[in-house]
Amino acid sequence: MSEAEVTDQYWMRHALTLARIAWDEGEIPVGAVLVYENRVIGEGWNRPIGHHDPTAHAEIMALRQGGQALQNYRLLNSTLYVTLEPCVMCAGAMVHSRIGRLVFGARDAKTGASGSLLDVLGHPGMNHMVDVTEGILAEDCSSMLSDFFRARRLEKKALKEKARKGG
């Protein structure tokens, strides 16, 4: 394994720990870590439910912190590690912030904007190109999401059953 692959896995593990915080808060478990010169300048996890904010995705939270850390909305030469392929909103924010690189774990067939549904980051009309690496710890990232949604379905089923029994 190359040094870059080891580094990518290290930071993706950190993103997975942040995704677990989202899960514990009842949010969809997605975590993001923004790294500049091998140090964390921003991190986030999904919080739209708790913050009552549709833009409070893990990536946006990390980019906001990164802008504050660098005192600049341009996040040149930074790398964003995310457990799930970004949506259109987050991909657009990455282009606007001028991050150098995106590394993500699991693909998102329903809303992914880095090749699954759309390819915002690879679109030739964009005024900034983001280098993309995908599939880092993909199985771990994907299974966390699957486990979360399975648990949520079981909780809903149990609540329906309880209501049906009148209790």
JSON list of C-alpha atoms in Angstrom, two decimals, residues 57 59-60 85-96 108 110-114 117-121 126:
[
{"chain": "A", "resi": 57, "resn": "HIS", "atom": "CA", "xyz": [-24.41, 18.39, 5.80]},
{"chain": "A", "resi": 59, "resn": "GLU", "atom": "CA", "xyz": [-19.19, 18.51, 4.12]},
{"chain": "A", "resi": 60, "resn": "ILE", "atom": "CA", "xyz": [-20.65, 22.00, 4.58]},
{"chain": "A", "resi": 85, "resn": "GLU", "atom": "CA", "xyz": [-20.32, 10.64, -2.11]},
{"chain": "A", "resi": 86, "resn": "PRO", "atom": "CA", "xyz": [-21.41, 14.31, -1.90]},
{"chain": "A", "resi": 87, "resn": "CYS", "atom": "CA", "xyz": [-24.77, 15.64, -3.05]},
{"chain": "A", "resi": 88, "resn": "VAL", "atom": "CA", "xyz": [-25.14, 18.47, -5.59]},
{"chain": "A", "resi": 89, "resn": "MET", "atom": "CA", "xyz": [-25.14, 21.18, -2.89]},
{"chain": "A", "resi": 90, "resn": "CYS", "atom": "CA", "xyz": [-21.97, 19.88, -1.26]},
{"chain": "A", "resi": 91, "resn": "ALA", "atom": "CA", "xyz": [-20.21, 19.29, -4.58]},
{"chain": "A", "resi": 92, "resn": "GLY", "atom": "CA", "xyz": [-21.04, 22.88, -5.57]},
{"chain": "A", "resi": 93, "resn": "ALA", "atom": "CA", "xyz": [-19.61, 24.17, -2.30]},
{"chain": "A", "resi": 94, "resn": "MET", "atom": "CA", "xyz": [-16.42, 22.21, -2.99]},
{"chain": "A", "resi": 95, "resn": "VAL", "atom": "CA", "xyz": [-16.05, 23.87, -6.38]},
{"chain": "A", "resi": 96, "resn": "HIS", "atom": "CA", "xyz": [-16.71, 27.34, -4.90]},
{"chain": "A", "resi": 108, "resn": "ASP", "atom": "CA", "xyz": [-24.62, 7.32, -3.40]},
{"chain": "A", "resi": 110, "resn": "LYS", "atom": "CA", "xyz": [-29.71, 8.27, -5.33]},
{"chain": "A", "resi": 111, "resn": "THR", "atom": "CA", "xyz": [-28.10, 11.70, -4.87]},
{"chain": "A", "resi": 112, "resn": "GLY", "atom": "CA", "xyz": [-24.37, 11.36, -5.56]},
{"chain": "A", "resi": 113, "resn": "ALA", "atom": "CA", "xyz": [-22.93, 14.27, -7.52]},
{"chain": "A", "resi": 114, "resn": "SER", "atom": "CA", "xyz": [-19.47, 12.88, -8.18]},
{"chain": "A", "resi": 117, "resn": "LEU", "atom": "CA", "xyz": [-26.36, 10.50, -10.33]},
{"chain": "A", "resi": 118, "resn": "LEU", "atom": "CA", "xyz": [-24.53, 13.53, -11.72]},
{"chain": "A", "resi": 119, "resn": "ASP", "atom": "CA", "xyz": [-20.88, 14.54, -12.02]},
{"chain": "A", "resi": 120, "resn": "VAL", "atom": "CA", "xyz": [-20.70, 18.12, -10.80]},
{"chain": "A", "resi": 121, "resn": "LEU", "atom": "CA", "xyz": [-17.03, 17.85, -9.84]},
{"chain": "A", "resi": 126, "resn": "MET", "atom": "CA", "xyz": [-16.92, 24.15, -13.97]}
]
